Coordinates of C-alpha atoms (C1' of nucleotides) in Angstrom, one line a residue:
Chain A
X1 CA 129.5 -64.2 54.6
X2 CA 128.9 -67.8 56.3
X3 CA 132.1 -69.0 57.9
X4 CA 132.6 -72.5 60.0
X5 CA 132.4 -73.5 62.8
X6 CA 135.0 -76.7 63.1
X7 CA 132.3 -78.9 63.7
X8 CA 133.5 -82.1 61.3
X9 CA 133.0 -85.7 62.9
X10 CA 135.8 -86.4 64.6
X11 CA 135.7 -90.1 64.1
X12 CA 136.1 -88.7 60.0
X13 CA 138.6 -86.1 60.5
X14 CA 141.2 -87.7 62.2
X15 CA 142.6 -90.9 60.8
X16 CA 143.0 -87.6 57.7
X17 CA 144.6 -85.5 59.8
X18 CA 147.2 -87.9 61.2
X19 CA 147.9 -89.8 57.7
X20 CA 151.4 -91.2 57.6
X21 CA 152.7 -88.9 54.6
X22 CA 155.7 -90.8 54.0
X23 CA 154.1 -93.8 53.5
X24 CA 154.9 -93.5 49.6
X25 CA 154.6 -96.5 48.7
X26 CA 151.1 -96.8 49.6
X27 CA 149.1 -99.7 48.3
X28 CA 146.8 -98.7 45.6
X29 CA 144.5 -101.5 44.3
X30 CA 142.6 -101.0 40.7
X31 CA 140.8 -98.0 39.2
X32 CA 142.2 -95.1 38.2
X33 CA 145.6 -93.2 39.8
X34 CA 144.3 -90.1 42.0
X35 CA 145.0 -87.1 40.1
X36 CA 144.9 -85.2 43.4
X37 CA 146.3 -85.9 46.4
X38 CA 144.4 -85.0 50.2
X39 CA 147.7 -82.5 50.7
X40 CA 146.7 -80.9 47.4
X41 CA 143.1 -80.3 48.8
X42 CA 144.1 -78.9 51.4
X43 CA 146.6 -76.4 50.2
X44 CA 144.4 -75.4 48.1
X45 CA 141.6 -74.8 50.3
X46 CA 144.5 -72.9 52.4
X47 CA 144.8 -70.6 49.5
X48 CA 141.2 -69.9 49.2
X49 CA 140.8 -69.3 52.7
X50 CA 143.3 -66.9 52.8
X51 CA 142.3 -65.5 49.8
X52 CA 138.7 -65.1 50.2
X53 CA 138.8 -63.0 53.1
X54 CA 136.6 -65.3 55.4
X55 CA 133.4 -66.0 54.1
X56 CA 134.4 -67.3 50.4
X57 CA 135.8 -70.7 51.3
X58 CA 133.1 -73.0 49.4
X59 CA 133.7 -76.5 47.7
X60 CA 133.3 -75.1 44.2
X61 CA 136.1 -72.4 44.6
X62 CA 138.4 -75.7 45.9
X63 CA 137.7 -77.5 43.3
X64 CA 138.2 -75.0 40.4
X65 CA 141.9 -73.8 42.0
X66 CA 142.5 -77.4 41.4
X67 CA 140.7 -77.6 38.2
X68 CA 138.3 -79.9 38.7
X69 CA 134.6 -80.0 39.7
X70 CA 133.8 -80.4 43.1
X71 CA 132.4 -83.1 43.7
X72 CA 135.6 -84.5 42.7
X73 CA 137.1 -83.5 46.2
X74 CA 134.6 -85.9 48.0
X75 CA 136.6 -88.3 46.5
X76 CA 139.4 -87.7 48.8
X77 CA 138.0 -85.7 51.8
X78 CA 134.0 -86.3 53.7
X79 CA 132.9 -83.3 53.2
X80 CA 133.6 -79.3 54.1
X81 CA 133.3 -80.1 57.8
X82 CA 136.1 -82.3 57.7
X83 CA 138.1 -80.3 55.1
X84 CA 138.5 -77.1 57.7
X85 CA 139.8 -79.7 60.6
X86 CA 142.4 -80.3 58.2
X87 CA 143.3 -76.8 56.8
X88 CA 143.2 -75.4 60.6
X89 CA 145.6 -78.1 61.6
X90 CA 147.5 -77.6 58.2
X91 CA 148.7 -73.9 58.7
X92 CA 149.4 -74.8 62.3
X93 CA 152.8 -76.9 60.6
X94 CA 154.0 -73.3 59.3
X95 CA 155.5 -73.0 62.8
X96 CA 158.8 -74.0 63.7
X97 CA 158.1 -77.0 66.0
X98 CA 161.0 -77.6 67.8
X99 CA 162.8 -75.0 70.2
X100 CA 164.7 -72.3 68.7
X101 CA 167.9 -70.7 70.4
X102 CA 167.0 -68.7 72.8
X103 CA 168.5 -67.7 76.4
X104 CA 165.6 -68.6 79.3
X105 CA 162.2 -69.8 79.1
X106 CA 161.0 -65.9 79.2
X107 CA 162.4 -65.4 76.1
X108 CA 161.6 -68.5 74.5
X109 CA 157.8 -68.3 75.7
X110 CA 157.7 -65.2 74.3
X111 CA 159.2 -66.1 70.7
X112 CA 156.4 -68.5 71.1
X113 CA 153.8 -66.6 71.3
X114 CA 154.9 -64.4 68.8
X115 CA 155.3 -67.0 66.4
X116 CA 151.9 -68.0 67.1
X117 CA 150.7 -64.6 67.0
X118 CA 151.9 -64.4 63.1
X119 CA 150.4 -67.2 62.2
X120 CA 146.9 -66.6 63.2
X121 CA 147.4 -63.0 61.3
X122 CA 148.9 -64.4 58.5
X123 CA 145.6 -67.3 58.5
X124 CA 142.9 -65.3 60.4
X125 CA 140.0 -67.6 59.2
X126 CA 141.9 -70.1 61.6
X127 CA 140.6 -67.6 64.7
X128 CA 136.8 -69.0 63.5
X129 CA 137.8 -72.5 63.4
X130 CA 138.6 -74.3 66.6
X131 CA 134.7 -73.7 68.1
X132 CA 133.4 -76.7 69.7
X133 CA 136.4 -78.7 69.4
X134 CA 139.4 -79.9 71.2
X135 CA 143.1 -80.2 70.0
X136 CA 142.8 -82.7 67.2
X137 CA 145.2 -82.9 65.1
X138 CA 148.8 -83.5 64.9
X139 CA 150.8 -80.1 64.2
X140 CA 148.2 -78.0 66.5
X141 CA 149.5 -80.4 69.1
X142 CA 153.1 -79.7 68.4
X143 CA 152.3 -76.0 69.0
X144 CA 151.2 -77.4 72.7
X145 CA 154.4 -80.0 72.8
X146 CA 156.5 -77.2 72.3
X147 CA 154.8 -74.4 74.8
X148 CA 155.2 -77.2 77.3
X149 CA 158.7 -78.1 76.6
X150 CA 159.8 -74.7 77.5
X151 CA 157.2 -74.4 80.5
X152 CA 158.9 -77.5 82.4
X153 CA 161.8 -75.6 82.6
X154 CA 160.5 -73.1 85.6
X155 CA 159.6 -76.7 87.3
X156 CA 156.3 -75.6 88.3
X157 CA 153.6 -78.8 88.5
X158 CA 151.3 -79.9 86.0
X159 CA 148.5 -78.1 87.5
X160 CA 149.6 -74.8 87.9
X161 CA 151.7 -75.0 83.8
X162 CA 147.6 -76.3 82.6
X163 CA 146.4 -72.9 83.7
X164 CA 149.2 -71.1 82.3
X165 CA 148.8 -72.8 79.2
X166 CA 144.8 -71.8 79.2
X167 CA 145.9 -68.4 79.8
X168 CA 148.8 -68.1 77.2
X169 CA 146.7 -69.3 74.2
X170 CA 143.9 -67.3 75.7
X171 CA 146.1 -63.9 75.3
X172 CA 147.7 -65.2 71.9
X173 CA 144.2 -66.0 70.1
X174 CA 142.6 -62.8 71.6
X175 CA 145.9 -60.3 70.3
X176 CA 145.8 -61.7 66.6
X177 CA 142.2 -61.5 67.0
X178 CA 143.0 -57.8 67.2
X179 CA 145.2 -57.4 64.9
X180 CA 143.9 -59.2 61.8
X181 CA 140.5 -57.1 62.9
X182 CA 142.8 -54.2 62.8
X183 CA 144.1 -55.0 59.6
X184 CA 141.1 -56.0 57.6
X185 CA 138.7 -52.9 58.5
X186 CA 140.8 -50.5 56.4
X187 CA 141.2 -52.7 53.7
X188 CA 137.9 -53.0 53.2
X189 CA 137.5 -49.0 52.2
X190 CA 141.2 -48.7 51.2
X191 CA 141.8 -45.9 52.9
X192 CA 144.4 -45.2 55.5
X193 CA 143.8 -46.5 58.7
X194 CA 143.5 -42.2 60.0
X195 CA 141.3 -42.0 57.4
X196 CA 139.2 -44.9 58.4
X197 CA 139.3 -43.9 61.8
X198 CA 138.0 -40.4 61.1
X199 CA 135.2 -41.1 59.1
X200 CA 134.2 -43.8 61.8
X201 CA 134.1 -41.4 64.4
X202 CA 132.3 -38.5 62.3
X203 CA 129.6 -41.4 61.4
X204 CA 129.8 -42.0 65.6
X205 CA 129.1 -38.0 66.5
X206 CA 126.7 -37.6 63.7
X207 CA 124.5 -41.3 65.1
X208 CA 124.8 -40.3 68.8
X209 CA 125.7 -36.8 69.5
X210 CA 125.7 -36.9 73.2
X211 CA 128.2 -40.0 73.3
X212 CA 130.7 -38.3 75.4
X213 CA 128.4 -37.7 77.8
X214 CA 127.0 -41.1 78.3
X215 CA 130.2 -42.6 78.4
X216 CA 132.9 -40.7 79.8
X217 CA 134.7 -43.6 81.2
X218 CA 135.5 -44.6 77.6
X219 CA 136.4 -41.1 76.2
X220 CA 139.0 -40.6 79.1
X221 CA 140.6 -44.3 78.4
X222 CA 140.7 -43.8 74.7
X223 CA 142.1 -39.8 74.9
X224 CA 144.2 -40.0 77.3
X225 CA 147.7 -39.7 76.6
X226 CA 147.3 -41.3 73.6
X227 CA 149.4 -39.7 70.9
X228 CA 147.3 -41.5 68.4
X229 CA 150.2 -42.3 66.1
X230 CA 152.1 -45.4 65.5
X231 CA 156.0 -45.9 65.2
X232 CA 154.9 -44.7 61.2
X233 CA 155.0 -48.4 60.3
X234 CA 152.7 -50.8 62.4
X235 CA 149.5 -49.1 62.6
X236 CA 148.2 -47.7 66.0
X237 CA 146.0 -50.0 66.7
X238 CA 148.3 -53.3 65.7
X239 CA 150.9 -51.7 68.1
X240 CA 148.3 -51.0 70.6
X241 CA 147.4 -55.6 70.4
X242 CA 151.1 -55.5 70.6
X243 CA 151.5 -53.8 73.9
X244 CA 148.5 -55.5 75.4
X245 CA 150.4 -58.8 74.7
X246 CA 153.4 -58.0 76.5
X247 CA 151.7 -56.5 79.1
X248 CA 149.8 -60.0 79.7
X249 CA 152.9 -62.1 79.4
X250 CA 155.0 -59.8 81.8
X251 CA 152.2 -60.1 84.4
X252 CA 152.0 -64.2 84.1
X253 CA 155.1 -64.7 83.7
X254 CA 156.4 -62.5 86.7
X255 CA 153.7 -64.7 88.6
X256 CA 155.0 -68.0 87.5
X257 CA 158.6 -66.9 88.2
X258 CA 157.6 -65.9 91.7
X259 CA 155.5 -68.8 92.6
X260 CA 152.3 -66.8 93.6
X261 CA 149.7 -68.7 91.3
X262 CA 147.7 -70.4 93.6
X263 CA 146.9 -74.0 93.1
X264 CA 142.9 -75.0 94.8
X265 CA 143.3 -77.4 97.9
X266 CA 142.8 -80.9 96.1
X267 CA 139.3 -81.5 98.2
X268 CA 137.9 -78.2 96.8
Chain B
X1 CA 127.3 -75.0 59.5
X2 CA 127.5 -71.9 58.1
X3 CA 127.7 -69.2 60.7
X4 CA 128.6 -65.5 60.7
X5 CA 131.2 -63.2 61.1
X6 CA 129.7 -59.6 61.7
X7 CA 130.6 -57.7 58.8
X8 CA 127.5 -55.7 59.1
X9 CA 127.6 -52.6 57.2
X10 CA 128.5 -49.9 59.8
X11 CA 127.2 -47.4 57.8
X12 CA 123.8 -49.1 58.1
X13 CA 124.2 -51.3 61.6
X14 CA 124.9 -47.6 63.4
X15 CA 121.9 -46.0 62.9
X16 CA 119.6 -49.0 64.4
X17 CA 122.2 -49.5 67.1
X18 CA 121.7 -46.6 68.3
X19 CA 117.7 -45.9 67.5
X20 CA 116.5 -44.3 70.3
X21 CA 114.1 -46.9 72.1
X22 CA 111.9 -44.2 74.4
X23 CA 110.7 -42.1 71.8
X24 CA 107.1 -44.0 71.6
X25 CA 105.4 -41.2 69.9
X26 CA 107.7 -41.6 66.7
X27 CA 106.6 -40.4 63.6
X28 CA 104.4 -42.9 60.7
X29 CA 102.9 -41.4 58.2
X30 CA 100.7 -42.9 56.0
X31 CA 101.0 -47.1 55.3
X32 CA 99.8 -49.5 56.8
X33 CA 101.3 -49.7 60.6
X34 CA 104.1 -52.2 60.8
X35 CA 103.3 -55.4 62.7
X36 CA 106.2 -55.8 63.9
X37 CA 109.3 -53.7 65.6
X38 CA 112.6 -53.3 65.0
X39 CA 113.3 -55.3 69.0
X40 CA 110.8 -58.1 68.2
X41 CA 112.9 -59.4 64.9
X42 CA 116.5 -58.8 67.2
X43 CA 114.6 -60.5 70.0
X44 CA 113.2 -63.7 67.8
X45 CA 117.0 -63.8 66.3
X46 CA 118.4 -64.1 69.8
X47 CA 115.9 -67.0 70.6
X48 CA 116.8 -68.5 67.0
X49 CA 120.2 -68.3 68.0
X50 CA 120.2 -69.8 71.2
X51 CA 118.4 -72.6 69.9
X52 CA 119.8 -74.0 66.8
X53 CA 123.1 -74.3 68.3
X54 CA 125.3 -72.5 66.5
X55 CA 124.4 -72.9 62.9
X56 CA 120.5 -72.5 62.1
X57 CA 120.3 -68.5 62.3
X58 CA 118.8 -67.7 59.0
X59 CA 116.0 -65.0 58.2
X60 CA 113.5 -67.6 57.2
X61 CA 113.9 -69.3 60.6
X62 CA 114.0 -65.5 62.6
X63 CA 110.9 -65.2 60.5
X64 CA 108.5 -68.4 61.0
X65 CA 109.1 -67.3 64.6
X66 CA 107.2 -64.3 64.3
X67 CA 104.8 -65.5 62.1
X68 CA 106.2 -64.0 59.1
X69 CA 107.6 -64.6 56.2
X70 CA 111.3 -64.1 54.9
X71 CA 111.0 -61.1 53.0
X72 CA 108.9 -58.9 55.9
X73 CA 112.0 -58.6 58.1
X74 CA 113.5 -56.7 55.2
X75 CA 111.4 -53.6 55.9
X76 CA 113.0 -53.4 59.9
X77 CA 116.8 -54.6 59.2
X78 CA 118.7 -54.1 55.9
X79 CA 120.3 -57.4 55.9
X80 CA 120.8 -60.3 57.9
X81 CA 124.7 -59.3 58.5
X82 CA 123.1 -56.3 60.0
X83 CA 120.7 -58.2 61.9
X84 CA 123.6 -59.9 63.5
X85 CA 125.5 -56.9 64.4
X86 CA 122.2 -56.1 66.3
X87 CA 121.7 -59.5 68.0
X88 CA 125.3 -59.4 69.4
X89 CA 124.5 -55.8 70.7
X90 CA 121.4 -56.9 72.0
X91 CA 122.6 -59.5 73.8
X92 CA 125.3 -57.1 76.2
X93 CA 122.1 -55.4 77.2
X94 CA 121.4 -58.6 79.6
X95 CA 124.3 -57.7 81.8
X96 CA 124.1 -55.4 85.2
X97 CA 125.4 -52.2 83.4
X98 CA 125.7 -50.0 86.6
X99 CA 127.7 -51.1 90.2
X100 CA 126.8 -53.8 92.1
X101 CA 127.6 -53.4 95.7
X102 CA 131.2 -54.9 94.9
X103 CA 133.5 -54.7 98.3
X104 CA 136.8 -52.9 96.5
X105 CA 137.8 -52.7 92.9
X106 CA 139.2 -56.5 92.4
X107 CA 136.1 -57.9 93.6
X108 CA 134.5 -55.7 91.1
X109 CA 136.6 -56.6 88.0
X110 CA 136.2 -60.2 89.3
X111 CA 132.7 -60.0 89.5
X112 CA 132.2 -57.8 86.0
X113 CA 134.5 -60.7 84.6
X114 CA 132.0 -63.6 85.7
X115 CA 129.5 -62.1 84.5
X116 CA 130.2 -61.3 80.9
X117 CA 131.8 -65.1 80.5
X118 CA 128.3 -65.9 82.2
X119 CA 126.6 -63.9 79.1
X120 CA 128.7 -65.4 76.6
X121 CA 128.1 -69.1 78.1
X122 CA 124.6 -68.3 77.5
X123 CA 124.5 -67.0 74.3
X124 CA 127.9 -68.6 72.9
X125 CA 127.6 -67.6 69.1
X126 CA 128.0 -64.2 70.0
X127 CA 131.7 -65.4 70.4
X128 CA 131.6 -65.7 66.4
X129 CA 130.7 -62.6 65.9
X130 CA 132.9 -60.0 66.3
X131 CA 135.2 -61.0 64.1
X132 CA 136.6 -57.9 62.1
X133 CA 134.6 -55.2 64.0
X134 CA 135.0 -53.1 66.7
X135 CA 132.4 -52.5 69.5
X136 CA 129.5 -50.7 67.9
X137 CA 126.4 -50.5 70.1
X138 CA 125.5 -49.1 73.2
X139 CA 125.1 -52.0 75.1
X140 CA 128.8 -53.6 74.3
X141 CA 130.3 -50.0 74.8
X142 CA 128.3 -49.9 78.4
X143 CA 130.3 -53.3 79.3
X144 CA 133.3 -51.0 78.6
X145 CA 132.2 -48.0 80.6
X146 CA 131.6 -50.3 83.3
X147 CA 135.1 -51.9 83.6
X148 CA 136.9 -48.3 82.8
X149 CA 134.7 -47.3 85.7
X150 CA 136.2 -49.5 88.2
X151 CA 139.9 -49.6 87.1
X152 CA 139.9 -46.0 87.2
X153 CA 139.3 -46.8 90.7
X154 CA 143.1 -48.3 90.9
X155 CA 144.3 -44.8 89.7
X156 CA 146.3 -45.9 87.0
X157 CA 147.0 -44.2 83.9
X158 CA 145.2 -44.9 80.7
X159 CA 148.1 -46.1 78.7
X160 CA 148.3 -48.9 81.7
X161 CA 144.4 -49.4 81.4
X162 CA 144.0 -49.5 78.1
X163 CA 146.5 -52.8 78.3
X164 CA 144.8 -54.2 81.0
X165 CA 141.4 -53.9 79.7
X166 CA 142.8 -55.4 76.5
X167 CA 144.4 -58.4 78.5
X168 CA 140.9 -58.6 80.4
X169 CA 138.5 -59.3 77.4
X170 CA 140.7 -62.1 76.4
X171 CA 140.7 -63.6 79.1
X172 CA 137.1 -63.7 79.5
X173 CA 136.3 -64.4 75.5
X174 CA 139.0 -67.4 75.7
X175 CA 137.4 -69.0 79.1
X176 CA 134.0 -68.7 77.7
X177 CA 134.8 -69.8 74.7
X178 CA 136.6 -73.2 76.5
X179 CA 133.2 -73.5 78.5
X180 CA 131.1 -73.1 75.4
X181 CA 133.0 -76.1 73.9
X182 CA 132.8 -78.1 76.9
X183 CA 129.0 -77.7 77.4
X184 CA 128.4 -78.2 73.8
X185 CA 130.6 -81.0 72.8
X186 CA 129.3 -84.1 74.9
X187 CA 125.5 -82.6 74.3
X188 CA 125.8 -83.8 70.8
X189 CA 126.7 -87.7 71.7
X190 CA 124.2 -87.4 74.8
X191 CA 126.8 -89.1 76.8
X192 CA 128.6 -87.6 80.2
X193 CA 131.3 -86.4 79.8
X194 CA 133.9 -89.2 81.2
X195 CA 132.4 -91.3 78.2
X196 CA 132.5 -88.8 75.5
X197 CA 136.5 -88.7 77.0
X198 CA 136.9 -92.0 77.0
X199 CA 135.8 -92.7 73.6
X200 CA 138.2 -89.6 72.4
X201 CA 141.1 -91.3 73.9
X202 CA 140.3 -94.7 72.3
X203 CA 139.6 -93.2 68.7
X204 CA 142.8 -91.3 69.2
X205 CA 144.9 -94.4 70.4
X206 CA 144.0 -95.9 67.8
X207 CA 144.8 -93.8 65.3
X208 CA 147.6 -92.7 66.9
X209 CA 149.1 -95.8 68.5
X210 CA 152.5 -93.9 69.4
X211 CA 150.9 -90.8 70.8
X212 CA 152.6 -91.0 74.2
X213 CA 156.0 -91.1 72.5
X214 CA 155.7 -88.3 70.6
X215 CA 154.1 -86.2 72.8
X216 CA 155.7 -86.7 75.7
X217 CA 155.0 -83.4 77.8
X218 CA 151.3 -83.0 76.4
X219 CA 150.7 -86.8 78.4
X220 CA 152.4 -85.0 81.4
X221 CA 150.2 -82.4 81.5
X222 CA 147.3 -83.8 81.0
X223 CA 148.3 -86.5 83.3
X224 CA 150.0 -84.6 86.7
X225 CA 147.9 -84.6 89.7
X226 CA 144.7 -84.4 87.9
X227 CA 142.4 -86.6 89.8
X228 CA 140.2 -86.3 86.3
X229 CA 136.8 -85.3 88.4
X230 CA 135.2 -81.9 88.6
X231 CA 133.5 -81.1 91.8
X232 CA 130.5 -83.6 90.8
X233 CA 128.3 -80.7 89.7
X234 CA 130.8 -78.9 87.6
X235 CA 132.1 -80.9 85.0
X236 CA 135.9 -80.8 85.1
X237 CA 137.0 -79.2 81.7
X238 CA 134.8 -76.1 82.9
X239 CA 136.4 -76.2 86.1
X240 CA 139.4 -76.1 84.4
X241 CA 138.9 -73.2 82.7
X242 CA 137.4 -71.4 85.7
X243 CA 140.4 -71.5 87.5
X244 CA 142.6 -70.5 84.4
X245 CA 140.6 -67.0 84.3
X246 CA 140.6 -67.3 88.2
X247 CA 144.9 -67.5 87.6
X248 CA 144.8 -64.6 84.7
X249 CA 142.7 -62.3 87.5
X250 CA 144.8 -62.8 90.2
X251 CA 148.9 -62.4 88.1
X252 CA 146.9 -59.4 86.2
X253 CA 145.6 -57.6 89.0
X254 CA 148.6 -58.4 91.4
X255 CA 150.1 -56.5 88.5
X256 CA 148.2 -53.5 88.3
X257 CA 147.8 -53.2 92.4
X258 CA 152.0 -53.7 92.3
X259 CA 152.3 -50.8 89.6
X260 CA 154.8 -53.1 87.8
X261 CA 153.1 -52.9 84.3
X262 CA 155.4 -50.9 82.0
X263 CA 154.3 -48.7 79.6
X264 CA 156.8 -48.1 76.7
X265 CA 158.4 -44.4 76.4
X266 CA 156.3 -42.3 74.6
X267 CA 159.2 -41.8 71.8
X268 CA 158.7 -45.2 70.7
Chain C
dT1 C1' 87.1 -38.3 48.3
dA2 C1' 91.6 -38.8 46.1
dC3 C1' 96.1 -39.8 46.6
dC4 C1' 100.3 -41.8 47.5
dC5 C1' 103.4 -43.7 50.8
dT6 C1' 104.6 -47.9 52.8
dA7 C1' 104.2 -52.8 55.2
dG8 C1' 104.2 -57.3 54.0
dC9 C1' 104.1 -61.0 50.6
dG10 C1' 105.0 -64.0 46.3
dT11 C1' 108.2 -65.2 43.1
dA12 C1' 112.6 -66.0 41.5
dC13 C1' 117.7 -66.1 41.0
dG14 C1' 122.2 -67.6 41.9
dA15 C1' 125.3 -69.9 45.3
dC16 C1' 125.9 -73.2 48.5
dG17 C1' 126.7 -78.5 50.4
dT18 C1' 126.2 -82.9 48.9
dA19 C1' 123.3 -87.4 47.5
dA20 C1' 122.9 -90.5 43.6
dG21 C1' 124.4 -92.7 39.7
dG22 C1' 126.9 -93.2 35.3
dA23 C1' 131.3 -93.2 32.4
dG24 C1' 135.7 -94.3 32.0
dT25 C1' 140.3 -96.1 33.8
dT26 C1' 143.4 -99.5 35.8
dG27 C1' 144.9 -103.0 38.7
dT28 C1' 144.3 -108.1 39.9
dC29 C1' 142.7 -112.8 39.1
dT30 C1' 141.5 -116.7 36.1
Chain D
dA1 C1' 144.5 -112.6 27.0
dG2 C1' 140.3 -111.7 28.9
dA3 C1' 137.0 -110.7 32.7
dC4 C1' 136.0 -108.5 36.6
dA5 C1' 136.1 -105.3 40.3
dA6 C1' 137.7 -101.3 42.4
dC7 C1' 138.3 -96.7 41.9
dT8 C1' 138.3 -91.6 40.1
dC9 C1' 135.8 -88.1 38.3
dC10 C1' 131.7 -86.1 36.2
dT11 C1' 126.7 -84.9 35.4
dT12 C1' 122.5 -84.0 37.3
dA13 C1' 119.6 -82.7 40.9
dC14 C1' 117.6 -81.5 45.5
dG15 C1' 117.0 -78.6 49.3
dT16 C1' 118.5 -74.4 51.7
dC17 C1' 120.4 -70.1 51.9
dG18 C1' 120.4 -64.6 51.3
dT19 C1' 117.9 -61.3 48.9
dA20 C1' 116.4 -58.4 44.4
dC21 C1' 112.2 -57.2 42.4
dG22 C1' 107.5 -56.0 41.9
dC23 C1' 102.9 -56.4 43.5
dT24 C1' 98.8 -55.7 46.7
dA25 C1' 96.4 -53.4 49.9
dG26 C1' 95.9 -50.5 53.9
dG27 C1' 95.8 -45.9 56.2
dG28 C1' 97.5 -41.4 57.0
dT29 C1' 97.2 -36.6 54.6
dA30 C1' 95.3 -33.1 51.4

DNA sequence: TACCCTAGCGTACGACGTAAGGAGTTGTCT
DNA sequence: AGACAACTCCTTACGTCGTACGCTAGGGTA
């Protein structure tokens, strides 16, 4: 059940994480050829990460996916620390970097964030990562490069765009937080996410009987007017994320578009 | 490193969530009488936690506290994933669950919203916990009631709430999650924070010699108008992210006072 | 008094990250 | 060609973790 925490030494992790990989023809002295490669590591630690659904990510499994023992990895990475900088910043190159057709910055922050959205489901272990840490590597920049590319085009300053930013990746890391939650609690008792549902609420009433009337505030919000069903193929919940999302990026947006987000008086 | 992810049991977490603290005169039958309480080992965990910075909660540490050894906390929690579920509940009890005298219902949200990034400043693992869970104890679900309680105030619907209270808790987990980093990441070096910068930016430039070329709009944004210095108490990246949640508030709320936020047709 | 339930402890097991050092391989230099 | 040095990979081992198991002993109830 331990996860990370992104805490490798920086000074360590990043001449790794911004390696020249087409430097082929790289130098390589006496001793033996590397049967690995530090790409290899790291897709395979990908794999385990993904696989193992967030706790199981240990040196040993690394090492036997690539068939050898692991100590054998400390041969081309520090040490586990160092290893998740570079798978977090390794999924982050899944995403298409450079601007994709589409008509107005609305629409292309929103393919953004979409995009970005689907990775952090398809990698959820990379919500646990980035604690304690700033952008550090290359392709987790990109993502940035890119969401400011598109930004420039409303012409708003620097200081108003670095608050927008905060917000955007704020929304996008909380709505896959959501969703991959959404999607691994059902898993776990393979059952149908109803089914789930139900027996979580029957455990709910049977724990604390008088939970309606304590907190009536929350029965109202979750009740009301809530048909309770998905569109029969994203699950409620997932669509629920979903909604929230837009919501969030209509609401910044609209104020970017119109100008109202207030910048403090420089003396402040 | 190793840290946690709050996959508690439910099955098992419920029941001491939700143990009823008055009842004084509870049954005990025969035994010795237990040393200890259920609170004392969450309360030792919070202190554990708080101290070792992120990493060091484990049940031997939770248990030299109380003077203990490992095995002892067994009898009050089942396990220390459970244990965990109960620290991150316990911690939500710290906050102002009831009105304060807030003067209309943005101040309020405003004020609930600096007050749980306060909590989770404090007490900043409990941003790694909730991963794959949804709120479970009393005290988180009071934060809830508590918001609910003064949106309802705005008389929107709960399809529109439900999205906005969404859009709120990611806002404030992803600005107290930026203020976490920036608090704990010059601590380790013991520097101040312009020198832990400036040693960034050299390791980086030279690592990355052609950084401004290739990321062209990440050096504008950084670089625009930002005279680089907080306030002089307030260290700047904090500041930063103050005024990013300050910018969510206001473009979210102007929504929700405008009555512009959509809700999708219920056919959907 | 007899009983038995239970709190707390000691021991132990398997998994983890990784330090240390040895074995074997391969380039470069004489 | 031969010697050396650099390098990969393995074995072994240490300390720490969560926790299963079984014991001791204390204190209600019968």
């Amino acid at each position: 059940m331990a996860v990370f925490a992104g805490q490798g030494d920086a000074a360590r992790s990043m001449p790794l994480l911004w390696r020249e990989k087409g430097a082929a023809g790289h130098r390589h002295g006496p001793g033996p050829k590397p049967g690995l490669t530090v790409d290899a590591v790291v897709s395979a630690a990908i794999g385990v990460a993904d696989d193992a659904n967030v706790a199981g990510l240990s040196m040993r499994a690394v090492a036997e996916r690539l068939g050898v023992t692991a100590m054998a990895l400390y041969t081309y990475v520090p040490g586990k620390n160092e290893l998740v900088d570079l798978i977090y910043d390794g999924v982050h190159a899944e995403l298409p970097t450079d601007g994709r057709p589409a008509s107005g910055w609305r629409a292309a922050v929103t393919a953004w964030a979409e995009d970005l959205v689907a990775l952090y489901v398809r990698h959820p272990w990379a919500l646990q990562v980035s604690f304690a840490r700033p952008v550090l590597g290359p392709h987790e920049q990109a993502v940035l490069e890119a969401l400011v590319r598109i930004l420039r085009e409303t012409g708003a300053g620097a200081e108003v765009l670095r608050r927008v930013v905060s917000v955007l990746f704020h929304l996008v890391r909380g709505t896959a937080r959501t969703i991959a939650e959404a999607r691994i609690a059902p898993t776990a008792g393979s059952t149908s996410e109803q089914e789930w549902w139900a027996g979580r609420a029957a455990q709910l009433a049977e724990v604390v009987p008088d939970f309606a009337e304590r907190f009536p505030q929350t029965m109202w919000l979750a009740g009301a007017g809530a048909a309770r069903t998905g569109d029969g193929q994203t699950p409620y919940l997932e669509h629920e994320a979903r909604e929230a999302l837009a919501v969030g990026l209509a609401v910044l947006l609209d104020g970017l578009e119109a100008g109202t987000i207030a910048v403090p008086s420089r003396g402040r």
